[in-house]
Amino acid sequence: MKNLLSLLASLSLAAMSQSTVAAPGIDGGPFVLVIHGGAGVVSKEEMTPEKEKAQLAALTESLQAGHAILKTNGTSLDAVIAAIKVLEDSPLFNAGRGAVLNGDGVVELDAAIMDGATRKAGAVAAVKHVRNPIEAARLVMDKSRHVMLVGEGAEAFAKGQGIDMMPQSYFITEHRKKQLERIQNEQKQTPKPQSIWQKERTTDLVGTVGAVALDGQGNLAAGTSTGGIANKKPGRVGDSPIIGAGTYANNATCAVSATGHGEYFIRAVVAHDISALIEYKGMSLNEAADLVVKKELVEFGGEGGVIGVDSKGNVAMPFNSQGMYRGYVREDGKPFVAIY
Amino acid sequence: MKNLLSLLASLSLAAMSQSTVAAPGIDGGPFVLVIHGGAGVVSKEEMTPEKEKAQLAALTESLQAGHAILKTNGTSLDAVIAAIKVLEDSPLFNAGRGAVLNGDGVVELDAAIMDGATRKAGAVAAVKHVRNPIEAARLVMDKSRHVMLVGEGAEAFAKGQGIDMMPQSYFITEHRKKQLERIQNEQKQTPKPQSIWQKERTTDLVGTVGAVALDGQGNLAAGTSTGGIANKKPGRVGDSPIIGAGTYANNATCAVSATGHGEYFIRAVVAHDISALIEYKGMSLNEAADLVVKKELVEFGGEGGVIGVDSKGNVAMPFNSQGMYRGYVREDGKPFVAIY
């Protein structure tokens, strides 16, 4: 609570000092960072005012971390990674520490990053010990000749690159243990066939994190990090680390990070579909993102949302769920955060 | 050679008996199956006339397996899987038995299937013991609530579903051992930094297999299966099992299976891009596939090709490499196969 108050105080100061004019990036271009902390809303039993405040504070901290980079002429890639790392390190989101547990009670993490200028990309999936999967994804992009590494191969690569590795105990929280227990008890009481595309409980989808950014040089980037779906089968990979589905960036169109029921988002190739509507149909980012999230995904049965930014700095944050943890910050450093 | 001769004889008979009129599917609609056995062409040192004949015979056998299903009112999904299984079981292609080895000398297999009618999909990646990864992908689609499973989780699921599991020795051929030795010796003599997106030798890209089909009911399906790139890092996943990149099917547009330097195909979201050009720009399948493969991928640096079919039975098989093992068969049962 003390942290939260000091954070809010510092935000007010930032807001006052930059309240009227949006300072441009050092290179003269506008810049903006947009983040999400997952679609769907935690159920009332599980939510407290304190927890909500803490989540909004973490989102604000994430925006500040990325803004600090963008305002000093840093790249959208660096800003996206800095913003995501804050949320991976927070136990309040379904990524990194605090991620959901799979059916075996194990944390398995996925992440991807994409550079809109070069359309280079990196992704990891089903890693169990990488503290910040988004950093591992960046290293796959920068230091390997591959785009995607999974499982033990991804872990060996990450370890070889010298990034922080953690025991499973670092990632697992009491909250997630109870969540898995509840889900598995429900499943025992009313077993559902594994063969149907059943709806996950909205509250069990919450918390994937992501960021998209436009930097002062006009370059876009997108990143996403997640623990996936609670009680997932070991080895399950959702849309987050799939380039084109949960993560996509292209300077010619937009940068997108998605959150929601990943299976549907993969099948609908959500992030690339938004880009294609802009490129081939001449839609605006907002029109394209709304069409995909509020119409196509709804008809398809896919609950969730996306964040997007285009090369002019337009921002879209549509969702078809009850809420989506989200926020953005522009040149003036005034963070906007919201859930509903 | 005896098998080949009897095969060619039976083909001639089939051709004679159905030479003039294309018999429609039982439901009255046209049907067609298109397959590939990889882009790029094996180097002259490694190729013999016998090997080429055997490869063309295997492609023909694959077409016949799928055709037998389509002509008896089977589904495009079943035809795609039957066609791919023939090539997975053949040691001559980079899928299933005979797949390339990763940097540790281990076979790791990826596959995906997608149903154009429902846009349901299934995929596995980095599996080491599944005899027919395309069957495992189908089971993920039909018998789990997920789209993609990787590594040990995917293996455990496949085993639980009762499909054939094989030791590594089943998959590894002498040819692939020598190939890996050669690549690793070359790398030792002229080490290349791991951080650049170096070109793979075209000959080391050859052999991913895939199939797309339109059935008599008007439904499209696409499938792809691969061992990836020789000397890949353990855990590397290419475009084949990525829905939207190497595999995509949508009755409203087309079914596509890709082959080539997977990293570029992921970054360009190749299969979905072709679909989007049809859906949003009103291009024909041929126009869209040509634009993506012969222009965009060439500019991007991505060597390879795709096969595609649309709901009217139009077929596209563009490639920007020296060759692509490919073929198709329509209602008349006359297989067409080609390399260059």
XYZ file of C-alpha atoms in Angstrom:
680
model
C 0.000 0.000 0.000
C 2.885 2.309 0.841
C 4.439 1.525 -2.532
C 1.167 2.217 -4.223
C 0.767 5.579 -2.553
C 4.274 6.702 -3.419
C 3.654 5.510 -6.957
C 0.439 7.484 -7.241
C 2.198 10.522 -5.835
C 4.971 10.263 -8.397
C 2.404 9.836 -11.138
C 0.619 13.031 -10.131
C 3.932 14.880 -10.231
C 4.683 13.475 -13.669
C 1.237 14.473 -14.812
C 1.602 18.000 -13.494
C 4.999 18.585 -14.997
C 3.923 17.449 -18.466
C 0.266 18.223 -18.433
C -0.287 20.427 -21.438
C 2.049 19.739 -24.323
C 3.029 16.305 -25.557
C 6.796 16.410 -25.833
C 7.901 14.716 -29.032
C 10.519 11.969 -29.081
C 14.123 13.104 -29.385
C 13.981 12.255 -33.078
C 10.876 14.353 -33.377
C 8.366 11.577 -33.876
C 5.523 10.737 -31.547
C 5.889 7.661 -29.402
C 3.498 5.513 -27.433
C 3.551 2.335 -25.382
C 0.427 0.184 -24.911
C 0.221 -2.767 -22.535
C -2.214 -5.424 -21.419
C -2.373 -7.705 -18.431
C -4.910 -10.125 -19.810
C -8.542 -10.246 -20.886
C -11.434 -11.452 -18.771
C -11.919 -10.289 -15.212
C -11.066 -12.063 -11.985
C -14.204 -13.306 -10.230
C -15.492 -11.268 -7.289
C -14.643 -14.013 -4.767
C -11.032 -13.842 -5.791
C -10.810 -10.082 -6.182
C -10.256 -7.528 -3.416
C -9.910 -3.744 -3.681
C -6.306 -4.147 -2.530
C -5.528 -6.656 -5.261
C -7.119 -4.464 -7.909
C -5.089 -1.481 -6.756
C -1.933 -3.552 -6.791
C -2.668 -4.723 -10.328
C -3.282 -1.188 -11.561
C -0.086 -0.084 -9.834
C 1.861 -2.849 -11.560
C 0.417 -1.829 -14.930
C 1.442 1.767 -14.187
C 4.933 0.650 -13.224
C 5.143 -1.318 -16.462
C 4.167 1.771 -18.481
C 6.746 3.864 -16.643
C 9.498 1.334 -17.335
C 8.767 1.442 -21.054
C 8.242 5.198 -21.120
C 11.633 5.786 -19.521
C 13.196 4.058 -22.511
C 11.100 5.718 -25.215
C 11.603 9.240 -23.846
C 15.386 8.837 -23.961
C 15.341 7.798 -27.613
C 15.246 4.066 -26.871
C 13.733 1.570 -29.262
C 10.221 0.174 -29.258
C 11.760 -3.293 -28.838
C 13.544 -2.267 -25.645
C 10.444 -0.515 -24.327
C 8.240 -3.543 -24.982
C 10.671 -5.814 -23.188
C 11.080 -3.490 -20.208
C 7.299 -3.152 -19.851
C 6.721 -6.900 -20.069
C 9.491 -7.747 -17.612
C 7.742 -5.711 -14.902
C 4.591 -7.789 -15.376
C 6.508 -11.085 -15.614
C 8.191 -10.266 -12.300
C 4.867 -9.378 -10.667
C 3.044 -12.354 -9.096
C -0.278 -10.709 -10.013
C -0.285 -11.659 -13.709
C -0.240 -14.911 -15.635
C 3.319 -14.627 -16.910
C 6.675 -15.371 -15.342
C 6.259 -15.416 -11.547
C 2.635 -16.125 -10.653
C 1.797 -17.909 -13.910
C -0.950 -20.527 -13.977
C -0.166 -24.207 -13.425
C -0.603 -26.908 -16.037
C -2.463 -30.148 -15.305
C 0.618 -31.564 -13.619
C 0.981 -28.533 -11.350
C 3.946 -27.214 -13.310
C 4.524 -23.711 -14.684
C 5.278 -23.697 -18.428
C 5.862 -20.317 -20.016
C 5.561 -18.957 -23.572
C 6.674 -15.622 -25.019
C 7.348 -13.906 -28.323
C 8.769 -10.637 -29.600
C 8.629 -9.125 -33.072
C 10.445 -6.152 -34.594
C 8.225 -4.207 -36.980
C 11.150 -2.637 -38.848
C 12.779 -5.902 -39.951
C 9.967 -8.336 -39.162
C 12.543 -10.376 -37.278
C 10.981 -12.380 -34.493
C 11.850 -14.641 -31.595
C 9.766 -16.958 -29.448
C 10.048 -19.565 -26.733
C 7.406 -22.003 -25.533
C 6.996 -24.503 -22.716
C 9.997 -23.245 -20.736
C 10.019 -23.987 -17.016
C 12.942 -22.079 -15.569
C 13.470 -18.893 -17.544
C 12.752 -15.972 -15.208
C 11.834 -13.602 -18.052
C 10.659 -15.531 -21.099
C 10.393 -12.292 -23.094
C 14.178 -11.884 -22.728
C 14.696 -15.436 -23.952
C 12.485 -14.659 -26.970
C 14.625 -11.584 -27.693
C 17.775 -13.718 -27.534
C 16.303 -16.281 -29.936
C 15.695 -13.392 -32.344
C 19.081 -11.725 -31.885
C 21.455 -14.593 -31.139
C 20.178 -17.616 -33.000
C 19.306 -18.290 -36.612
C 15.883 -19.510 -35.535
C 12.548 -17.870 -34.690
C 11.127 -20.373 -32.205
C 12.632 -22.717 -29.642
C 10.564 -24.900 -27.322
C 10.987 -27.007 -24.206
C 14.368 -28.212 -23.051
C 16.086 -26.950 -26.186
C 14.826 -23.451 -25.449
C 15.955 -23.720 -21.836
C 19.427 -24.911 -22.821
C 19.735 -22.008 -25.255
C 18.548 -19.456 -22.677
C 20.927 -20.824 -20.066
C 23.777 -20.703 -22.556
C 23.005 -17.030 -23.144
C 23.435 -16.373 -19.453
C 19.996 -15.066 -18.523
C 18.380 -15.670 -15.129
C 17.133 -19.204 -14.578
C 14.888 -19.977 -11.612
C 13.573 -23.093 -9.855
C 9.879 -23.904 -10.295
C 9.284 -22.754 -6.713
C 10.063 -19.178 -7.796
C 7.151 -19.166 -10.248
C 4.482 -21.025 -8.259
C 2.169 -19.019 -5.983
C -0.395 -20.219 -3.423
C -3.118 -18.529 -5.442
C -2.339 -20.648 -8.506
C -2.152 -23.861 -6.472
C -5.657 -23.186 -5.153
C -6.890 -22.299 -8.624
C -5.661 -25.604 -10.058
C -7.155 -27.531 -7.143
C -10.528 -25.865 -7.737
C -10.464 -26.536 -11.485
C -9.470 -30.163 -11.052
C -12.144 -30.685 -8.391
C -14.774 -29.208 -10.686
C -13.560 -31.484 -13.449
C -13.837 -34.528 -11.144
C -17.352 -33.617 -10.090
C -18.666 -32.943 -13.579
C -16.194 -34.528 -15.977
C -16.162 -32.916 -19.384
C -15.111 -34.838 -22.444
C -11.640 -33.844 -23.581
C -12.745 -33.956 -27.175
C -14.899 -30.854 -27.188
C -13.735 -27.288 -27.523
C -15.108 -26.397 -24.146
C -15.183 -22.867 -22.872
C -12.633 -22.150 -20.212
C -13.886 -20.181 -17.228
C -13.259 -16.560 -18.027
C -11.515 -16.112 -14.728
C -9.037 -18.801 -15.660
C -8.008 -16.951 -18.804
C -6.940 -13.778 -17.042
C -3.459 -12.467 -16.974
C -1.429 -12.979 -20.139
C 0.695 -9.858 -20.528
C 1.795 -7.985 -23.612
C 3.075 -4.707 -24.951
C 3.229 -2.887 -28.267
C 5.100 0.317 -28.951
C 5.923 2.992 -31.511
C 9.244 4.698 -30.874
C 10.475 8.168 -31.863
C 12.194 6.660 -34.898
C 8.881 5.393 -36.203
C 9.551 1.704 -35.508
C 6.921 -0.657 -34.139
C 7.405 -3.676 -31.886
C 5.141 -6.233 -30.217
C 5.683 -8.719 -27.413
C 3.575 -11.168 -25.406
C 4.306 -13.409 -22.413
C 2.077 -15.959 -20.703
C 1.678 -19.036 -18.586
C -1.149 -20.151 -20.853
C -4.393 -21.639 -19.597
C -4.744 -23.089 -16.099
C -4.887 -26.909 -16.051
C -3.596 -27.038 -19.640
C -2.026 -30.246 -20.867
C 1.761 -30.302 -20.428
C 3.358 -28.982 -23.607
C 0.303 -26.957 -24.645
C 1.219 -23.849 -26.611
C -1.281 -21.023 -27.057
C -1.328 -18.022 -29.340
C 1.092 -15.803 -27.420
C 4.351 -17.231 -28.872
C 2.853 -17.832 -32.318
C 3.925 -15.095 -34.739
C 0.780 -13.940 -36.550
C -1.613 -15.275 -33.904
C -0.835 -13.633 -30.552
C 2.095 -11.443 -31.573
C 2.847 -9.536 -34.780
C 4.616 -6.328 -35.793
C 5.144 -4.726 -39.180
C 6.078 -1.070 -39.654
C 3.873 -1.004 -42.747
C 0.732 -1.755 -40.742
C 0.707 -2.199 -36.973
C 1.994 -3.990 -33.902
C -0.435 -6.294 -32.080
C -0.376 -8.358 -28.888
C -3.368 -10.535 -28.042
C -4.832 -12.079 -24.914
C -7.647 -14.549 -24.504
C -8.604 -18.106 -25.304
C -5.489 -18.870 -27.309
C -6.795 -21.836 -29.276
C -9.337 -19.616 -31.024
C -6.777 -16.881 -31.557
C -4.431 -19.337 -33.302
C -7.191 -20.634 -35.565
C -8.227 -17.084 -36.481
C -4.579 -15.925 -36.934
C -5.729 -12.830 -35.063
C -2.713 -10.506 -35.076
C -1.853 -11.014 -38.745
C -5.511 -10.747 -39.723
C -5.667 -7.251 -38.223
C -2.499 -6.343 -40.134
C -3.915 -7.788 -43.368
C -7.170 -5.818 -43.035
C -5.115 -2.624 -42.760
C -2.763 -3.557 -45.610
C -5.232 -5.079 -48.067
C -8.569 -3.443 -47.184
C -7.283 -0.004 -46.245
C -8.930 -0.138 -42.823
C -7.719 1.927 -39.910
C -6.149 0.083 -36.978
C -9.292 0.690 -34.953
C -11.625 -0.597 -37.650
C -9.495 -3.699 -38.224
C -9.013 -4.527 -34.540
C -12.705 -3.982 -33.788
C -13.789 -6.169 -36.693
C -11.547 -9.052 -35.659
C -12.115 -8.868 -31.898
C -15.731 -7.715 -31.613
C -17.215 -9.491 -34.635
C -15.112 -12.326 -36.034
C -13.806 -13.687 -32.739
C -17.245 -13.366 -31.137
C -18.839 -15.386 -33.957
C -15.964 -17.853 -33.719
C -16.355 -18.232 -29.944
C -12.988 -16.740 -29.019
C -13.058 -14.616 -25.870
C -10.381 -12.003 -25.298
C -8.890 -8.858 -26.709
C -5.893 -7.222 -28.324
C -3.788 -4.127 -28.023
C -2.450 -2.464 -31.138
C -0.534 0.571 -32.312
C 0.138 1.813 -35.828
C 2.971 3.873 -37.273
C 1.066 7.130 -36.668
C 0.687 6.321 -32.995
C -2.990 5.413 -33.151
C -3.911 3.031 -30.352
C -6.576 0.290 -30.257
C -7.499 -1.807 -27.217
C -10.699 -3.724 -28.118
C -11.932 -6.704 -26.114
C -15.044 -8.863 -26.173
C -14.710 -10.074 -22.579
C -15.995 -8.454 -19.409
C -12.785 -6.534 -19.073
C -9.146 -6.313 -20.093
C -6.310 -5.054 -17.949
C -4.766 -2.418 -20.155
C -3.047 0.914 -20.368
C -0.959 3.243 -22.458
C 1.422 6.126 -22.122
C 2.435 8.790 -24.647
C 5.163 11.411 -24.769
C 3.714 13.339 -21.823
C 4.363 10.431 -19.486
C 0.795 10.386 -18.142
C -0.170 6.743 -17.761
C -3.723 5.627 -18.519
C -4.765 2.308 -16.967
C -8.140 0.565 -16.930
C -9.836 -2.786 -16.444
C -13.444 -2.410 -17.610
C 12.923 -51.033 -58.647
C 10.429 -53.867 -58.959
C 7.968 -51.887 -56.839
C 8.553 -48.861 -58.991
C 7.891 -50.762 -62.206
C 4.681 -52.298 -60.901
C 3.649 -48.879 -59.703
C 4.287 -47.286 -63.078
C 2.388 -50.101 -64.744
C -0.617 -49.585 -62.503
C -0.465 -45.863 -63.158
C -0.586 -46.406 -66.884
C -3.610 -48.621 -66.435
C -5.303 -46.022 -64.303
C -4.500 -43.372 -66.856
C -5.902 -45.454 -69.721
C -9.085 -46.365 -67.927
C -9.895 -42.759 -66.973
C -8.226 -40.804 -69.675
C -10.936 -38.636 -71.128
C -13.630 -37.585 -68.700
C -13.043 -36.381 -65.155
C -15.458 -38.376 -63.016
C -17.008 -36.112 -60.411
C -16.986 -36.916 -56.696
C -19.868 -39.014 -55.442
C -21.499 -35.854 -54.121
C -21.101 -34.306 -57.521
C -18.384 -31.821 -56.683
C -14.914 -31.833 -58.135
C -12.085 -33.004 -55.906
C -8.345 -32.671 -56.007
C -5.345 -33.554 -53.886
C -2.058 -31.636 -54.112
C 1.153 -32.699 -52.370
C 4.722 -31.539 -51.948
C 7.884 -33.274 -50.846
C 9.900 -30.159 -50.152
C 11.407 -27.199 -51.979
C 14.992 -26.932 -53.149
C 16.679 -29.709 -55.047
C 19.132 -32.298 -53.794
C 22.666 -31.564 -55.024
C 23.969 -33.589 -57.941
C 26.541 -35.405 -55.780
C 23.777 -36.741 -53.586
C 21.256 -37.484 -56.330
C 21.111 -40.548 -58.529
C 18.585 -41.438 -61.237
C 17.445 -44.317 -59.030
C 16.843 -42.031 -56.071
C 14.925 -39.564 -58.200
C 12.742 -42.342 -59.581
C 12.102 -43.633 -56.085
C 11.118 -40.154 -54.905
C 8.721 -39.660 -57.800
C 7.272 -43.114 -57.127
C 6.730 -42.230 -53.468
C 4.993 -38.992 -54.478
C 2.785 -41.014 -56.828
C 1.989 -43.515 -54.103
C 1.087 -40.630 -51.797
C -1.298 -39.203 -54.411
C -2.892 -42.624 -54.887
C -3.429 -43.077 -51.152
C -5.257 -39.755 -50.945
C -7.148 -40.277 -54.191
C -8.487 -43.622 -52.980
C -10.147 -41.749 -50.122
C -11.488 -38.826 -52.135
C -12.984 -41.001 -54.859
C -14.987 -43.002 -52.305
C -16.532 -39.870 -50.828
C -13.891 -39.517 -48.084
C -13.006 -36.182 -46.545
C -10.203 -33.847 -47.507
C -8.851 -34.230 -43.963
C -8.573 -38.008 -44.337
C -7.028 -37.672 -47.795
C -4.419 -35.181 -46.586
C -3.455 -37.448 -43.724
C -3.264 -40.574 -45.888
C -1.090 -38.781 -48.435
C 1.258 -37.383 -45.800
C 1.604 -40.711 -43.973
C 3.029 -42.309 -47.129
C 5.742 -39.645 -47.258
C 6.395 -39.786 -43.499
C 6.908 -43.541 -43.791
C 9.266 -43.130 -46.762
C 12.928 -42.613 -45.802
C 13.350 -40.375 -48.862
C 11.726 -37.253 -47.407
C 12.430 -34.999 -44.453
C 9.468 -36.111 -42.354
C 8.899 -39.090 -40.099
C 11.410 -41.820 -41.031
C 14.410 -40.282 -42.794
C 13.988 -36.818 -41.245
C 17.027 -34.577 -40.785
C 18.995 -34.603 -37.543
C 19.254 -31.668 -35.172
C 22.626 -30.416 -33.885
C 22.660 -33.176 -31.263
C 22.056 -35.891 -33.883
C 18.453 -36.347 -32.784
C 15.304 -36.425 -34.944
C 12.666 -33.916 -33.779
C 9.458 -33.796 -35.768
C 6.762 -31.148 -36.333
C 3.370 -31.428 -38.017
C 0.053 -29.623 -38.323
C -3.373 -30.204 -39.808
C -6.216 -27.740 -40.394
C -9.844 -28.287 -41.369
C -11.105 -25.595 -43.739
C -14.768 -26.167 -42.887
C -14.464 -25.471 -39.155
C -11.022 -23.914 -39.043
C -10.205 -26.393 -36.301
C -6.527 -27.229 -36.187
C -4.023 -29.472 -34.457
C -0.243 -29.410 -34.284
C 2.688 -31.102 -32.597
C 6.294 -29.953 -32.465
C 9.619 -31.353 -31.298
C 8.343 -34.908 -30.906
C 10.952 -37.668 -31.026
C 9.045 -40.925 -31.090
C 5.761 -40.435 -32.904
C 5.868 -42.530 -36.072
C 3.353 -40.339 -37.919
C 3.343 -36.816 -36.496
C 0.465 -35.853 -38.799
C -1.710 -38.397 -36.975
C -0.701 -36.908 -33.650
C -1.649 -33.459 -34.969
C -5.060 -34.824 -35.973
C -5.544 -36.266 -32.494
C -4.641 -32.944 -30.870
C -7.361 -31.378 -33.031
C -9.976 -34.063 -32.435
C -9.256 -35.353 -28.943
C -7.890 -32.441 -26.940
C -9.138 -28.945 -26.238
C -5.839 -27.550 -27.500
C -4.379 -26.682 -30.903
C -0.686 -27.222 -30.272
C 1.309 -29.559 -28.042
C 5.105 -29.684 -27.990
C 7.905 -31.892 -26.704
C 7.343 -34.441 -23.976
C 3.795 -33.253 -23.357
C 2.944 -33.934 -26.988
C 4.582 -37.364 -26.810
C 2.698 -38.298 -23.663
C -0.568 -37.245 -25.272
C 0.153 -39.188 -28.468
C 1.122 -42.278 -26.512
C -2.052 -41.979 -24.447
C -4.049 -41.938 -27.667
C -2.510 -45.250 -28.662
C -0.743 -44.302 -31.887
C 2.521 -45.897 -33.008
C 5.589 -44.785 -31.079
C 9.066 -45.654 -32.380
C 12.612 -45.546 -31.043
C 14.941 -42.892 -32.486
C 16.719 -45.632 -34.435
C 13.599 -46.059 -36.582
C 13.809 -42.462 -37.816
C 17.576 -42.063 -38.321
C 19.065 -42.982 -41.700
C 22.731 -43.243 -42.763
C 22.126 -40.508 -45.299
C 21.085 -38.046 -42.581
C 24.023 -38.997 -40.355
C 26.424 -38.172 -43.197
C 24.568 -34.958 -43.942
C 24.913 -33.762 -40.346
C 28.596 -34.728 -40.287
C 29.202 -32.727 -43.457
C 27.353 -29.665 -42.171
C 29.121 -29.725 -38.833
C 32.518 -30.157 -40.513
C 31.807 -27.195 -42.768
C 30.804 -25.175 -39.730
C 34.056 -26.108 -37.958
C 36.171 -25.130 -40.959
C 34.444 -21.814 -41.572
C 32.570 -20.965 -38.414
C 29.611 -18.685 -38.956
C 28.312 -16.457 -36.205
C 25.094 -17.809 -34.742
C 23.673 -14.321 -34.588
C 23.125 -13.786 -38.279
C 20.233 -15.024 -40.343
C 22.519 -17.079 -42.493
C 21.269 -18.856 -45.581
C 20.984 -22.578 -45.200
C 22.311 -24.685 -48.050
C 19.403 -25.248 -50.350
C 20.081 -28.954 -50.301
C 19.658 -28.992 -46.551
C 16.168 -27.562 -46.788
C 14.783 -30.298 -49.004
C 12.083 -32.661 -48.004
C 9.344 -31.233 -45.805
C 6.119 -32.877 -46.920
C 2.601 -31.530 -47.149
C -0.784 -31.969 -48.714
C -3.875 -29.889 -49.412
C -7.170 -31.170 -50.706
C -10.669 -30.268 -51.804
C -13.182 -33.070 -51.331
C -16.434 -33.806 -53.136
C -18.373 -32.051 -50.351
C -16.499 -28.834 -51.045
C -14.379 -28.904 -47.901
C -10.714 -27.909 -47.852
C -7.935 -29.254 -45.628
C -4.193 -28.668 -45.282
C -1.431 -30.605 -43.557
C 2.347 -30.381 -43.254
C 4.979 -32.634 -41.649
C 8.723 -32.099 -41.289
C 11.969 -32.821 -39.529
C 12.873 -29.153 -39.873
C 16.320 -27.911 -40.860
C 19.398 -30.138 -40.590
C 21.696 -29.194 -37.686
C 18.939 -27.086 -36.124
C 19.159 -26.278 -32.449
C 17.288 -28.779 -30.266
C 13.740 -27.520 -29.745
C 13.715 -25.422 -32.923
C 10.253 -25.120 -34.448
C 9.807 -24.013 -38.060
C 6.778 -22.873 -39.986
C 5.244 -26.309 -40.671
C 3.342 -26.685 -37.364
C 2.513 -22.980 -37.092
C -1.084 -22.334 -38.147
C -1.015 -19.385 -40.547
C 2.674 -19.774 -41.419
C 3.261 -23.238 -42.917
C -0.265 -24.634 -42.704
C -3.668 -22.991 -43.139
C -7.122 -23.952 -44.427
C -10.334 -21.974 -44.714
C -13.233 -22.993 -46.950
C -13.838 -19.302 -47.689
C -10.422 -18.908 -49.333
C -7.941 -21.756 -49.737
C -5.856 -24.490 -48.166
C -2.072 -23.989 -48.142
C 0.957 -26.050 -47.113
C 4.410 -24.483 -47.313
C 7.970 -25.747 -47.562
C 11.227 -23.873 -47.380
C 13.346 -21.861 -44.984
C 10.830 -21.888 -42.174
C 12.103 -18.907 -40.227
C 11.265 -16.597 -43.120
C 7.916 -18.289 -43.646
C 6.968 -17.673 -40.009
C 7.963 -14.003 -40.153
C 5.978 -13.538 -43.380
C 2.966 -15.537 -42.053
C 2.944 -17.069 -45.528
C -0.111 -19.340 -45.585
C -2.471 -16.831 -43.974
C -1.098 -14.020 -46.137
C -2.137 -15.932 -49.263
C -5.593 -16.464 -47.754
C -5.858 -12.769 -46.819
C -4.929 -11.620 -50.335
C -7.764 -13.767 -51.683
C -10.256 -12.660 -49.024
C -9.410 -8.957 -48.808
C -7.922 -8.116 -52.217
C -10.074 -10.409 -54.340
C -7.038 -12.104 -55.867
C -7.211 -15.569 -57.361
C -5.332 -18.348 -55.556
C -2.688 -18.276 -58.266
C -2.210 -14.529 -58.093
C -1.992 -14.562 -54.312
C 0.375 -17.534 -54.088
C 2.618 -16.145 -56.830
C 2.783 -12.724 -55.187
C 3.758 -14.144 -51.806
C 6.179 -16.822 -53.019
C 7.758 -15.254 -56.099
C 7.840 -11.620 -55.006
C 7.452 -11.046 -51.268
C 9.420 -14.068 -50.074
C 12.142 -13.426 -52.650
C 12.542 -9.829 -51.446
C 12.460 -11.085 -47.869
C 15.112 -13.748 -48.532
C 12.896 -16.758 -47.920
C 13.573 -19.681 -50.231
C 10.875 -22.280 -50.821
C 7.390 -22.765 -52.146
C 3.792 -23.581 -51.351
C 0.998 -25.760 -52.601
C -2.545 -24.474 -52.517
C -6.067 -25.354 -53.550
C -9.245 -23.275 -53.440
C -12.887 -24.247 -53.123
C -13.309 -24.395 -56.911
C -10.465 -26.878 -57.216
C -7.928 -24.430 -58.632
C -4.402 -25.543 -57.848
C -1.262 -23.443 -57.287
C 2.252 -24.796 -56.776
C 4.650 -21.809 -56.970
C 8.244 -21.988 -55.740
C 11.233 -19.649 -55.857
C 13.839 -22.385 -55.408
C 15.509 -24.513 -58.059
C 12.758 -27.061 -57.747
C 9.968 -28.387 -55.590
C 8.892 -32.005 -55.309
C 5.205 -31.785 -56.050
C 2.200 -33.394 -57.610
C -1.560 -33.480 -57.811
C -4.365 -35.781 -58.752
C -7.955 -34.998 -59.758
C -11.088 -37.090 -60.190
C -9.621 -39.040 -63.134
C -6.938 -40.554 -60.910
C -4.083 -39.558 -63.227
C -1.238 -38.453 -61.013
C 0.980 -35.552 -62.078
C 4.383 -35.403 -60.380
C 7.336 -33.084 -61.007
C 10.491 -31.702 -59.459
C 11.636 -28.775 -61.649
